[in-house]
C-alpha atoms as an extended CHARMM CRD file, in Angstrom:
* protein
*
       272  EXT
         1         1  MET       CA             -0.0330000000       -2.1170000000      -22.4350000000  PROA      1               0.0000000000
         2         2  LEU       CA              1.3600000000        0.3640000000      -19.8260000000  PROA      2               0.0000000000
         3         3  SER       CA             -1.9630000000       -0.8450000000      -17.5340000000  PROA      3               0.0000000000
         4         4  LYS       CA             -0.3160000000       -4.0340000000      -17.1810000000  PROA      4               0.0000000000
         5         5  ILE       CA              2.8330000000       -2.7980000000      -16.2110000000  PROA      5               0.0000000000
         6         6  TYR       CA              1.3750000000       -0.6090000000      -13.3160000000  PROA      6               0.0000000000
         7         7  GLN       CA             -0.4100000000       -3.7480000000      -12.1270000000  PROA      7               0.0000000000
         8         8  LEU       CA              2.9030000000       -5.7610000000      -12.1920000000  PROA      8               0.0000000000
         9         9  ALA       CA              4.7550000000       -2.8270000000      -10.3970000000  PROA      9               0.0000000000
        10        10  LEU       CA              2.4960000000       -2.6430000000       -7.7590000000  PROA      10              0.0000000000
        11        11  CYS       CA              3.2480000000       -6.3510000000       -7.4280000000  PROA      11              0.0000000000
        12        12  SER       CA              6.9230000000       -5.5650000000       -7.3130000000  PROA      12              0.0000000000
        13        13  VAL       CA              6.5080000000       -3.1480000000       -4.6220000000  PROA      13              0.0000000000
        14        14  ILE       CA              4.7530000000       -5.7110000000       -2.3770000000  PROA      14              0.0000000000
        15        15  ALA       CA              7.4230000000       -8.2020000000       -3.4130000000  PROA      15              0.0000000000
        16        16  LEU       CA             10.3470000000       -5.5970000000       -2.0190000000  PROA      16              0.0000000000
        17        17  ALA       CA              8.4570000000       -4.7520000000        0.8010000000  PROA      17              0.0000000000
        18        18  GLY       CA              7.9200000000       -8.7820000000        1.8580000000  PROA      18              0.0000000000
        19        19  GLN       CA             12.0780000000       -9.2630000000        1.2780000000  PROA      19              0.0000000000
        20        20  GLY       CA             12.0000000000       -7.9480000000        5.0970000000  PROA      20              0.0000000000
        21        21  ILE       CA             12.9790000000       -4.5480000000        7.2080000000  PROA      21              0.0000000000
        22        22  GLU       CA             16.5490000000       -5.7840000000        8.1600000000  PROA      22              0.0000000000
        23        23  PRO       CA             18.9730000000       -3.6650000000        7.6240000000  PROA      23              0.0000000000
        24        24  ALA       CA             21.1850000000       -4.1880000000        4.2890000000  PROA      24              0.0000000000
        25        25  ALA       CA             24.2270000000       -3.1860000000        6.3650000000  PROA      25              0.0000000000
        26        26  ALA       CA             25.3370000000       -1.3140000000        9.0680000000  PROA      26              0.0000000000
        27        27  GLU       CA             24.5620000000        2.3570000000        9.4400000000  PROA      27              0.0000000000
        28        28  THR       CA             27.5370000000        4.6670000000        8.1360000000  PROA      28              0.0000000000
        29        29  ALA       CA             28.3600000000        7.8150000000        8.4310000000  PROA      29              0.0000000000
        30        30  ALA       CA             30.6650000000        8.0760000000        5.8560000000  PROA      30              0.0000000000
        31        31  LYS       CA             30.4710000000       10.0270000000        2.6830000000  PROA      31              0.0000000000
        32        32  PRO       CA             29.8280000000        7.2790000000       -0.2120000000  PROA      32              0.0000000000
        33        33  GLU       CA             31.6060000000        7.6690000000       -3.4800000000  PROA      33              0.0000000000
        34        34  ILE       CA             29.0710000000        9.6060000000       -5.8220000000  PROA      34              0.0000000000
        35        35  THR       CA             29.3180000000        8.2690000000       -9.7190000000  PROA      35              0.0000000000
        36        36  ASP       CA             26.7490000000       10.1520000000      -11.0770000000  PROA      36              0.0000000000
        37        37  PRO       CA             27.8410000000       14.1460000000      -11.5510000000  PROA      37              0.0000000000
        38        38  HSD       CA             23.8610000000       15.2280000000      -12.0580000000  PROA      38              0.0000000000
        39        39  PHE       CA             23.7620000000       14.8160000000       -7.8620000000  PROA      39              0.0000000000
        40        40  GLN       CA             26.5720000000       16.9630000000       -7.2870000000  PROA      40              0.0000000000
        41        41  LEU       CA             25.7550000000       20.1650000000       -9.6120000000  PROA      41              0.0000000000
        42        42  ALA       CA             24.1290000000       22.4470000000       -6.8270000000  PROA      42              0.0000000000
        43        43  SER       CA             24.6080000000       21.9690000000       -3.3850000000  PROA      43              0.0000000000
        44        44  GLY       CA             21.8770000000       20.5690000000       -1.1140000000  PROA      44              0.0000000000
        45        45  TYR       CA             19.6710000000       21.4500000000        2.0000000000  PROA      45              0.0000000000
        46        46  LEU       CA             21.1710000000       18.5760000000        3.8060000000  PROA      46              0.0000000000
        47        47  LYS       CA             24.5050000000       17.8030000000        4.9770000000  PROA      47              0.0000000000
        48        48  GLN       CA             25.4550000000       13.9140000000        4.5080000000  PROA      48              0.0000000000
        49        49  LYS       CA             24.8130000000       13.0750000000        8.3130000000  PROA      49              0.0000000000
        50        50  ASP       CA             20.9900000000       14.3250000000        7.7060000000  PROA      50              0.0000000000
        51        51  LEU       CA             20.7210000000       12.5900000000        4.6190000000  PROA      51              0.0000000000
        52        52  PRO       CA             17.6590000000        9.8670000000        4.9160000000  PROA      52              0.0000000000
        53        53  ASP       CA             20.3820000000        6.2350000000        4.8230000000  PROA      53              0.0000000000
        54        54  SER       CA             19.6300000000        3.6510000000        2.2650000000  PROA      54              0.0000000000
        55        55  LEU       CA             21.8280000000        1.3000000000        4.4420000000  PROA      55              0.0000000000
        56        56  VAL       CA             18.6970000000        0.9360000000        6.7450000000  PROA      56              0.0000000000
        57        57  LEU       CA             15.9770000000        1.3800000000        4.6500000000  PROA      57              0.0000000000
        58        58  LEU       CA             16.2470000000       -0.9670000000        1.8850000000  PROA      58              0.0000000000
        59        59  ALA       CA             16.5600000000       -4.2440000000        1.5620000000  PROA      59              0.0000000000
        60        60  PRO       CA             19.1590000000       -5.6800000000       -0.2290000000  PROA      60              0.0000000000
        61        61  PRO       CA             18.4220000000       -5.8950000000       -4.4460000000  PROA      61              0.0000000000
        62        62  PRO       CA             16.5540000000       -9.1080000000       -5.5160000000  PROA      62              0.0000000000
        63        63  ALA       CA             18.8530000000      -12.0930000000       -5.9410000000  PROA      63              0.0000000000
        64        64  ASP       CA             18.7570000000      -14.3170000000       -9.0410000000  PROA      64              0.0000000000
        65        65  GLY       CA             15.8260000000      -17.1810000000       -8.6630000000  PROA      65              0.0000000000
        66        66  THR       CA             13.2840000000      -15.0120000000       -6.8160000000  PROA      66              0.0000000000
        67        67  ALA       CA              9.8530000000      -13.8720000000       -7.7600000000  PROA      67              0.0000000000
        68        68  THR       CA             11.0360000000      -10.1360000000       -7.4410000000  PROA      68              0.0000000000
        69        69  LEU       CA             13.5560000000      -10.7510000000       -9.9680000000  PROA      69              0.0000000000
        70        70  ALA       CA             11.1290000000      -12.5010000000      -12.3650000000  PROA      70              0.0000000000
        71        71  ARG       CA              9.3800000000       -9.4560000000      -11.7900000000  PROA      71              0.0000000000
        72        72  ASP       CA             11.6270000000       -7.4190000000      -12.7780000000  PROA      72              0.0000000000
        73        73  GLU       CA             12.0630000000       -8.8500000000      -16.1040000000  PROA      73              0.0000000000
        74        74  GLU       CA              8.7160000000       -9.3230000000      -16.9760000000  PROA      74              0.0000000000
        75        75  LEU       CA              8.1520000000       -5.5490000000      -16.3900000000  PROA      75              0.0000000000
        76        76  ARG       CA             11.4600000000       -4.7280000000      -18.5720000000  PROA      76              0.0000000000
        77        77  ALA       CA              9.7900000000       -7.1130000000      -21.3720000000  PROA      77              0.0000000000
        78        78  ALA       CA              6.6340000000       -5.3540000000      -21.1060000000  PROA      78              0.0000000000
        79        79  THR       CA              8.1010000000       -1.8560000000      -22.1570000000  PROA      79              0.0000000000
        80        80  ILE       CA              9.4420000000       -3.0020000000      -25.3850000000  PROA      80              0.0000000000
        81        81  PRO       CA              6.5310000000       -2.4420000000      -27.9200000000  PROA      81              0.0000000000
        82        82  LEU       CA              7.4370000000        1.8430000000      -26.5180000000  PROA      82              0.0000000000
        83        83  ARG       CA             10.4670000000        1.9840000000      -28.0770000000  PROA      83              0.0000000000
        84        84  GLY       CA             11.2000000000        4.4710000000      -30.5010000000  PROA      84              0.0000000000
        85        85  THR       CA              7.5960000000        5.8760000000      -29.6000000000  PROA      85              0.0000000000
        86        86  PRO       CA              6.6420000000        9.4530000000      -28.2310000000  PROA      86              0.0000000000
        87        87  ARG       CA              6.5230000000        7.7070000000      -24.5660000000  PROA      87              0.0000000000
        88        88  TRP       CA              9.9520000000        6.6600000000      -25.2310000000  PROA      88              0.0000000000
        89        89  ASP       CA             11.2410000000       10.0440000000      -26.2070000000  PROA      89              0.0000000000
        90        90  LEU       CA              9.4940000000       11.2490000000      -23.0620000000  PROA      90              0.0000000000
        91        91  ALA       CA             11.8500000000        8.9690000000      -21.3140000000  PROA      91              0.0000000000
        92        92  ARG       CA             14.5970000000       10.2020000000      -22.9140000000  PROA      92              0.0000000000
        93        93  ALA       CA             14.1380000000       13.9400000000      -21.4790000000  PROA      93              0.0000000000
        94        94  ASP       CA             13.4220000000       12.4710000000      -18.2490000000  PROA      94              0.0000000000
        95        95  ALA       CA             16.6420000000       10.9030000000      -18.4150000000  PROA      95              0.0000000000
        96        96  ASP       CA             18.2250000000       14.4270000000      -18.5100000000  PROA      96              0.0000000000
        97        97  LEU       CA             19.1970000000       15.3380000000      -15.4050000000  PROA      97              0.0000000000
        98        98  GLN       CA             20.4620000000       19.0220000000      -16.6670000000  PROA      98              0.0000000000
        99        99  PHE       CA             18.9780000000       21.7650000000      -16.2010000000  PROA      99              0.0000000000
       100       100  PRO       CA             16.3190000000       23.3550000000      -17.4630000000  PROA      100             0.0000000000
       101       101  GLN       CA             15.3390000000       19.9870000000      -18.4590000000  PROA      101             0.0000000000
       102       102  PRO       CA             13.5960000000       18.5250000000      -15.0020000000  PROA      102             0.0000000000
       103       103  ALA       CA             12.3740000000       21.9880000000      -14.7530000000  PROA      103             0.0000000000
       104       104  LYS       CA             10.4400000000       21.7290000000      -18.2670000000  PROA      104             0.0000000000
       105       105  ASN       CA              9.5620000000       18.0730000000      -17.3140000000  PROA      105             0.0000000000
       106       106  PHE       CA              7.1630000000       19.0830000000      -14.4380000000  PROA      106             0.0000000000
       107       107  SER       CA              6.1600000000       22.6080000000      -16.0090000000  PROA      107             0.0000000000
       108       108  CYS       CA              3.1030000000       21.1320000000      -17.3110000000  PROA      108             0.0000000000
       109       109  ALA       CA              1.9710000000       19.3060000000      -14.4190000000  PROA      109             0.0000000000
       110       110  MET       CA              2.6240000000       22.0860000000      -12.1070000000  PROA      110             0.0000000000
       111       111  GLY       CA              0.4060000000       24.4360000000      -14.4530000000  PROA      111             0.0000000000
       112       112  VAL       CA              3.1990000000       26.7630000000      -14.7330000000  PROA      112             0.0000000000
       113       113  ASP       CA              5.9600000000       27.2220000000      -16.3600000000  PROA      113             0.0000000000
       114       114  ILE       CA              9.0270000000       26.6300000000      -13.8800000000  PROA      114             0.0000000000
       115       115  ASP       CA             11.9470000000       28.8420000000      -15.2280000000  PROA      115             0.0000000000
       116       116  GLU       CA             15.2790000000       30.2330000000      -13.5060000000  PROA      116             0.0000000000
       117       117  GLU       CA             13.8780000000       34.1980000000      -13.9890000000  PROA      117             0.0000000000
       118       118  LYS       CA             10.3080000000       33.5700000000      -14.0050000000  PROA      118             0.0000000000
       119       119  THR       CA             10.7800000000       31.3790000000      -10.8280000000  PROA      119             0.0000000000
       120       120  PRO       CA             13.4960000000       31.3420000000       -9.5680000000  PROA      120             0.0000000000
       121       121  HSD       CA             13.0850000000       29.7030000000       -5.8110000000  PROA      121             0.0000000000
       122       122  LEU       CA             11.1500000000       27.0280000000       -7.4250000000  PROA      122             0.0000000000
       123       123  TYR       CA             13.5710000000       26.6920000000       -9.7480000000  PROA      123             0.0000000000
       124       124  ARG       CA             16.7060000000       26.6010000000       -7.2580000000  PROA      124             0.0000000000
       125       125  LEU       CA             14.7130000000       24.2570000000       -5.0030000000  PROA      125             0.0000000000
       126       126  MET       CA             14.2790000000       21.8000000000       -7.7270000000  PROA      126             0.0000000000
       127       127  GLN       CA             18.1660000000       21.4020000000       -8.0930000000  PROA      127             0.0000000000
       128       128  LYS       CA             18.9350000000       21.2520000000       -4.3420000000  PROA      128             0.0000000000
       129       129  VAL       CA             16.3800000000       18.3680000000       -3.8190000000  PROA      129             0.0000000000
       130       130  LEU       CA             18.0550000000       17.1900000000       -6.8910000000  PROA      130             0.0000000000
       131       131  THR       CA             21.6310000000       16.9710000000       -4.7990000000  PROA      131             0.0000000000
       132       132  ASP       CA             20.0240000000       15.5410000000       -1.7830000000  PROA      132             0.0000000000
       133       133  ALA       CA             17.3590000000       12.7140000000       -3.3830000000  PROA      133             0.0000000000
       134       134  GLY       CA             19.9890000000       11.0470000000       -5.1970000000  PROA      134             0.0000000000
       135       135  LEU       CA             22.8730000000       11.2420000000       -2.9530000000  PROA      135             0.0000000000
       136       136  SER       CA             20.4820000000        9.5860000000       -0.3190000000  PROA      136             0.0000000000
       137       137  THR       CA             20.6250000000        6.5250000000       -2.7150000000  PROA      137             0.0000000000
       138       138  TYR       CA             24.6380000000        6.1190000000       -2.8510000000  PROA      138             0.0000000000
       139       139  GLY       CA             25.2560000000        4.1620000000        0.2620000000  PROA      139             0.0000000000
       140       140  VAL       CA             23.2220000000        1.0980000000       -1.1530000000  PROA      140             0.0000000000
       141       141  LYS       CA             24.4090000000        1.9400000000       -5.0550000000  PROA      141             0.0000000000
       142       142  ASN       CA             27.9390000000        1.8850000000       -3.5320000000  PROA      142             0.0000000000
       143       143  THR       CA             27.3750000000       -1.5070000000       -1.5940000000  PROA      143             0.0000000000
       144       144  TYR       CA             25.7800000000       -3.6480000000       -3.9080000000  PROA      144             0.0000000000
       145       145  ASN       CA             26.3740000000       -2.2650000000       -7.5100000000  PROA      145             0.0000000000
       146       146  ARG       CA             23.9450000000       -3.6190000000       -9.1550000000  PROA      146             0.0000000000
       147       147  THR       CA             24.0010000000       -4.3510000000      -13.3360000000  PROA      147             0.0000000000
       148       148  ARG       CA             21.3460000000       -2.6130000000      -15.0030000000  PROA      148             0.0000000000
       149       149  PRO       CA             19.0090000000       -4.1300000000      -17.6130000000  PROA      149             0.0000000000
       150       150  PHE       CA             20.5730000000       -2.9650000000      -20.8140000000  PROA      150             0.0000000000
       151       151  VAL       CA             24.3810000000       -4.0890000000      -19.7590000000  PROA      151             0.0000000000
       152       152  VAL       CA             22.6200000000       -7.6180000000      -18.9490000000  PROA      152             0.0000000000
       153       153  HSD       CA             20.4800000000       -7.9640000000      -21.9380000000  PROA      153             0.0000000000
       154       154  ASN       CA             23.6300000000       -6.4820000000      -24.3810000000  PROA      154             0.0000000000
       155       155  GLU       CA             21.3110000000       -3.6640000000      -25.4360000000  PROA      155             0.0000000000
       156       156  GLY       CA             21.2340000000        0.0100000000      -25.5710000000  PROA      156             0.0000000000
       157       157  THR       CA             19.0320000000        2.7920000000      -23.8410000000  PROA      157             0.0000000000
       158       158  CYS       CA             16.8440000000        5.8610000000      -24.6850000000  PROA      158             0.0000000000
       159       159  TYR       CA             19.9200000000        7.9080000000      -23.7380000000  PROA      159             0.0000000000
       160       160  PRO       CA             23.2510000000        6.2740000000      -25.0460000000  PROA      160             0.0000000000
       161       161  ASP       CA             25.3940000000        9.3670000000      -24.2780000000  PROA      161             0.0000000000
       162       162  GLN       CA             24.5630000000        8.5360000000      -20.6130000000  PROA      162             0.0000000000
       163       163  GLU       CA             25.9470000000        4.9310000000      -21.0380000000  PROA      163             0.0000000000
       164       164  PRO       CA             29.4000000000        4.8700000000      -20.0270000000  PROA      164             0.0000000000
       165       165  LEU       CA             28.5280000000        6.6110000000      -16.5220000000  PROA      165             0.0000000000
       166       166  LEU       CA             25.6760000000        4.1760000000      -16.1920000000  PROA      166             0.0000000000
       167       167  ARG       CA             27.8370000000        1.0580000000      -16.4440000000  PROA      167             0.0000000000
       168       168  THR       CA             29.6660000000        2.4350000000      -13.4530000000  PROA      168             0.0000000000
       169       169  ASP       CA             26.8290000000        3.5000000000      -11.3610000000  PROA      169             0.0000000000
       170       170  GLY       CA             24.4550000000        0.9070000000       -9.3310000000  PROA      170             0.0000000000
       171       171  SER       CA             21.4180000000        0.3900000000      -10.6510000000  PROA      171             0.0000000000
       172       172  TYR       CA             20.1710000000       -0.3060000000       -7.2690000000  PROA      172             0.0000000000
       173       173  PRO       CA             17.9180000000        2.1400000000       -5.9420000000  PROA      173             0.0000000000
       174       174  SER       CA             17.3460000000        4.6840000000       -8.8750000000  PROA      174             0.0000000000
       175       175  GLY       CA             18.6360000000        7.9910000000       -8.3140000000  PROA      175             0.0000000000
       176       176  HSD       CA             16.6240000000        9.5050000000      -10.8890000000  PROA      176             0.0000000000
       177       177  THR       CA             13.3410000000        8.0720000000       -9.3700000000  PROA      177             0.0000000000
       178       178  ALA       CA             14.4600000000        9.6720000000       -6.4290000000  PROA      178             0.0000000000
       179       179  ALA       CA             14.8560000000       12.8830000000       -7.2280000000  PROA      179             0.0000000000
       180       180  GLY       CA             11.3800000000       12.8360000000       -9.4320000000  PROA      180             0.0000000000
       181       181  TRP       CA              9.5070000000       11.1380000000       -6.6600000000  PROA      181             0.0000000000
       182       182  ALA       CA             10.9120000000       13.5180000000       -4.2140000000  PROA      182             0.0000000000
       183       183  TRP       CA             10.2820000000       16.7940000000       -6.3260000000  PROA      183             0.0000000000
       184       184  ALA       CA              6.2580000000       15.0640000000       -7.2000000000  PROA      184             0.0000000000
       185       185  LEU       CA              5.8580000000       15.4530000000       -3.2040000000  PROA      185             0.0000000000
       186       186  VAL       CA              7.8630000000       18.9850000000       -2.9250000000  PROA      186             0.0000000000
       187       187  LEU       CA              5.9800000000       20.5230000000       -5.6990000000  PROA      187             0.0000000000
       188       188  SER       CA              2.7920000000       18.9480000000       -4.5220000000  PROA      188             0.0000000000
       189       189  GLU       CA              3.1980000000       20.6830000000       -0.8720000000  PROA      189             0.0000000000
       190       190  ILE       CA              3.7220000000       24.3120000000       -3.1870000000  PROA      190             0.0000000000
       191       191  SER       CA              0.4550000000       24.1210000000       -5.3040000000  PROA      191             0.0000000000
       192       192  PRO       CA             -1.6860000000       21.3240000000       -3.9590000000  PROA      192             0.0000000000
       193       193  GLU       CA             -4.5720000000       21.8890000000       -6.1360000000  PROA      193             0.0000000000
       194       194  ARG       CA             -2.1280000000       20.1690000000       -8.6340000000  PROA      194             0.0000000000
       195       195  ALA       CA             -1.6290000000       17.2270000000       -6.2030000000  PROA      195             0.0000000000
       196       196  ASP       CA             -2.7650000000       14.9040000000       -8.5480000000  PROA      196             0.0000000000
       197       197  PHE       CA             -1.1730000000       16.0220000000      -12.0570000000  PROA      197             0.0000000000
       198       198  LEU       CA              2.0180000000       16.1160000000       -9.9890000000  PROA      198             0.0000000000
       199       199  MET       CA              2.1140000000       12.8740000000       -8.2200000000  PROA      199             0.0000000000
       200       200  LYS       CA              1.2980000000       11.1470000000      -11.6150000000  PROA      200             0.0000000000
       201       201  ARG       CA              4.1490000000       12.8590000000      -13.3430000000  PROA      201             0.0000000000
       202       202  GLY       CA              6.7680000000       11.6100000000      -10.4920000000  PROA      202             0.0000000000
       203       203  ILE       CA              5.0980000000        7.9620000000      -11.2330000000  PROA      203             0.0000000000
       204       204  GLU       CA              5.5870000000        8.4270000000      -15.0610000000  PROA      204             0.0000000000
       205       205  PHE       CA              8.8830000000        9.7650000000      -14.3720000000  PROA      205             0.0000000000
       206       206  GLY       CA             10.5590000000        6.7600000000      -12.0380000000  PROA      206             0.0000000000
       207       207  GLN       CA              8.6790000000        4.6470000000      -15.1090000000  PROA      207             0.0000000000
       208       208  SER       CA             10.4370000000        6.1430000000      -17.5270000000  PROA      208             0.0000000000
       209       209  ARG       CA             13.6870000000        4.3750000000      -15.8200000000  PROA      209             0.0000000000
       210       210  VAL       CA             12.4260000000        1.0230000000      -16.9530000000  PROA      210             0.0000000000
       211       211  ILE       CA             10.8310000000        2.1840000000      -20.2560000000  PROA      211             0.0000000000
       212       212  CYS       CA             14.7410000000        3.5440000000      -20.8950000000  PROA      212             0.0000000000
       213       213  ASP       CA             16.0070000000       -0.0440000000      -20.2150000000  PROA      213             0.0000000000
       214       214  ALA       CA             18.2060000000        2.1400000000      -17.6510000000  PROA      214             0.0000000000
       215       215  HSD       CA             16.5870000000        0.2670000000      -14.5860000000  PROA      215             0.0000000000
       216       216  TRP       CA             14.6550000000       -2.5900000000      -13.3850000000  PROA      216             0.0000000000
       217       217  GLN       CA             11.6970000000       -1.9390000000      -11.6850000000  PROA      217             0.0000000000
       218       218  SER       CA             12.8680000000       -2.6460000000       -8.1780000000  PROA      218             0.0000000000
       219       219  ASP       CA             15.2870000000        0.1060000000       -8.4720000000  PROA      219             0.0000000000
       220       220  VAL       CA             12.3340000000        2.3860000000       -9.3330000000  PROA      220             0.0000000000
       221       221  ASP       CA              9.9460000000        1.2200000000       -6.4480000000  PROA      221             0.0000000000
       222       222  ALA       CA             13.1990000000        1.6380000000       -4.0260000000  PROA      222             0.0000000000
       223       223  GLY       CA             14.0750000000        5.2520000000       -5.4890000000  PROA      223             0.0000000000
       224       224  ARG       CA             10.7780000000        6.0270000000       -4.9110000000  PROA      224             0.0000000000
       225       225  ILE       CA             11.0060000000        4.5570000000       -0.9040000000  PROA      225             0.0000000000
       226       226  MET       CA             14.7500000000        7.2780000000       -0.8270000000  PROA      226             0.0000000000
       227       227  GLY       CA             13.0270000000       10.3830000000       -2.4190000000  PROA      227             0.0000000000
       228       228  ALA       CA             10.1480000000       10.1560000000        0.3660000000  PROA      228             0.0000000000
       229       229  ALA       CA             12.5620000000        9.8640000000        3.0850000000  PROA      229             0.0000000000
       230       230  THR       CA             14.3260000000       12.6960000000        1.8030000000  PROA      230             0.0000000000
       231       231  VAL       CA             11.6440000000       15.0330000000        1.6300000000  PROA      231             0.0000000000
       232       232  ALA       CA             10.7430000000       13.6760000000        5.5950000000  PROA      232             0.0000000000
       233       233  LYS       CA             14.2570000000       14.9400000000        6.5850000000  PROA      233             0.0000000000
       234       234  LEU       CA             13.7130000000       18.2400000000        4.2800000000  PROA      234             0.0000000000
       235       235  HSD       CA             11.2190000000       19.0750000000        6.4960000000  PROA      235             0.0000000000
       236       236  ASN       CA             13.7170000000       19.8830000000        9.4290000000  PROA      236             0.0000000000
       237       237  ASN       CA             15.4240000000       22.3130000000        6.9740000000  PROA      237             0.0000000000
       238       238  ALA       CA             14.7230000000       26.1530000000        7.7230000000  PROA      238             0.0000000000
       239       239  GLU       CA             16.3160000000       26.6780000000        4.5030000000  PROA      239             0.0000000000
       240       240  PHE       CA             13.9750000000       24.3910000000        2.0550000000  PROA      240             0.0000000000
       241       241  LEU       CA             11.1310000000       25.4170000000        4.5300000000  PROA      241             0.0000000000
       242       242  SER       CA             11.4240000000       29.1930000000        3.3300000000  PROA      242             0.0000000000
       243       243  ASP       CA             12.3690000000       28.2140000000       -0.2730000000  PROA      243             0.0000000000
       244       244  VAL       CA              8.5180000000       26.1970000000       -0.1000000000  PROA      244             0.0000000000
       245       245  ALA       CA              7.2240000000       29.2330000000        0.9990000000  PROA      245             0.0000000000
       246       246  ALA       CA              8.8500000000       31.7850000000       -1.4150000000  PROA      246             0.0000000000
       247       247  ALA       CA              7.9670000000       29.1600000000       -4.4920000000  PROA      247             0.0000000000
       248       248  ARG       CA              4.2470000000       29.2530000000       -3.3500000000  PROA      248             0.0000000000
       249       249  ASP       CA              4.4420000000       32.8780000000       -3.7170000000  PROA      249             0.0000000000
       250       250  GLU       CA              6.1360000000       33.0270000000       -7.1300000000  PROA      250             0.0000000000
       251       251  LEU       CA              3.2560000000       30.7450000000       -8.6220000000  PROA      251             0.0000000000
       252       252  LYS       CA              0.8930000000       33.9510000000       -8.1710000000  PROA      252             0.0000000000
       253       253  THR       CA              2.6200000000       35.9590000000      -10.7050000000  PROA      253             0.0000000000
       254       254  ALA       CA              4.0610000000       33.0910000000      -13.1960000000  PROA      254             0.0000000000
       255       255  GLY       CA              2.9250000000       32.0260000000      -16.2080000000  PROA      255             0.0000000000
       256       256  ALA       CA              1.2090000000       29.3980000000      -17.6210000000  PROA      256             0.0000000000
       257       257  ALA       CA              2.7540000000       26.1840000000      -19.0740000000  PROA      257             0.0000000000
       258       258  GLU       CA              3.2860000000       26.2490000000      -23.2740000000  PROA      258             0.0000000000
       259       259  ALA       CA              0.2510000000       24.4220000000      -23.7270000000  PROA      259             0.0000000000
       260       260  SER       CA              1.2520000000       23.1090000000      -27.0940000000  PROA      260             0.0000000000
       261       261  SER       CA              3.7920000000       21.0020000000      -25.4390000000  PROA      261             0.0000000000
       262       262  CYS       CA              1.3520000000       19.6510000000      -22.5600000000  PROA      262             0.0000000000
       263       263  VAL       CA             -0.7570000000       18.4260000000      -24.9030000000  PROA      263             0.0000000000
       264       264  ALA       CA              2.4590000000       16.7170000000      -26.6850000000  PROA      264             0.0000000000
       265       265  GLU       CA              3.2980000000       15.5370000000      -22.9700000000  PROA      265             0.0000000000
       266       266  GLU       CA             -0.3500000000       14.2720000000      -22.5210000000  PROA      266             0.0000000000
       267       267  ALA       CA             -0.2600000000       12.6150000000      -25.0490000000  PROA      267             0.0000000000
       268       268  ALA       CA              2.8690000000       10.3180000000      -24.3750000000  PROA      268             0.0000000000
       269       269  LEU       CA              1.8430000000        9.5060000000      -21.2090000000  PROA      269             0.0000000000
       270       270  SER       CA             -1.2750000000        8.3640000000      -22.3590000000  PROA      270             0.0000000000
       271       271  ALA       CA              0.1430000000        6.0210000000      -24.6920000000  PROA      271             0.0000000000
       272       272  ARG       CA             -1.0830000000        1.8580000000      -24.5230000000  PROA      272             0.0000000000
């Protein structure tokens, strides 16, 4: 089941790129309206003017009648059999951006227990990257305010408590995915020997948004672009680079992630 989803997702990425590289709108330095409070839980590393500009980097969301929108619908339909399964439960866990849950979500891939007391620099870094990556999406989010799939299809998501917020927060691009992909990239830099596991977890983190019925696949694809662009910007920030070095040192004494939870996560991610 998921292999088909990933094949279709690749087609969606290609189609999204094929929409052209013309800016969706003029670059703006104005601070956007932030409708998801998760992206304001901690101060980020970057000032507003230093964030990547989604209005420059992204094409508009897919229009009615386009092949990309048709793929969005096909990919959504392909995830329906996963509802109520362990993979659905994992998507619910991925939807929760309130710490410590994101740290737990990446602990197995990292191979260590990411914890506020055991790995304070790594924990803090994840919190701050969440803010930067999430905020990077709001230029386009606010411009187009794309309707989410669960609203279009009059359904629920894997996280009902978030639905009132999601109805007012634009679907394109996915802020969750931007954060998840940024985390995967940064954590891979901190622990390169775990890079394959971390990148795979970052991919799955984004796909959780489609499985959850909270985002379209093209939202997720665009979110990954913004996550990567954010990480590129972060490499010009001295505080970020210092925290990366400190987090790398922490790993030398960090305890391993809980084996039982990692077995369950791997089983959920292996579902087909």
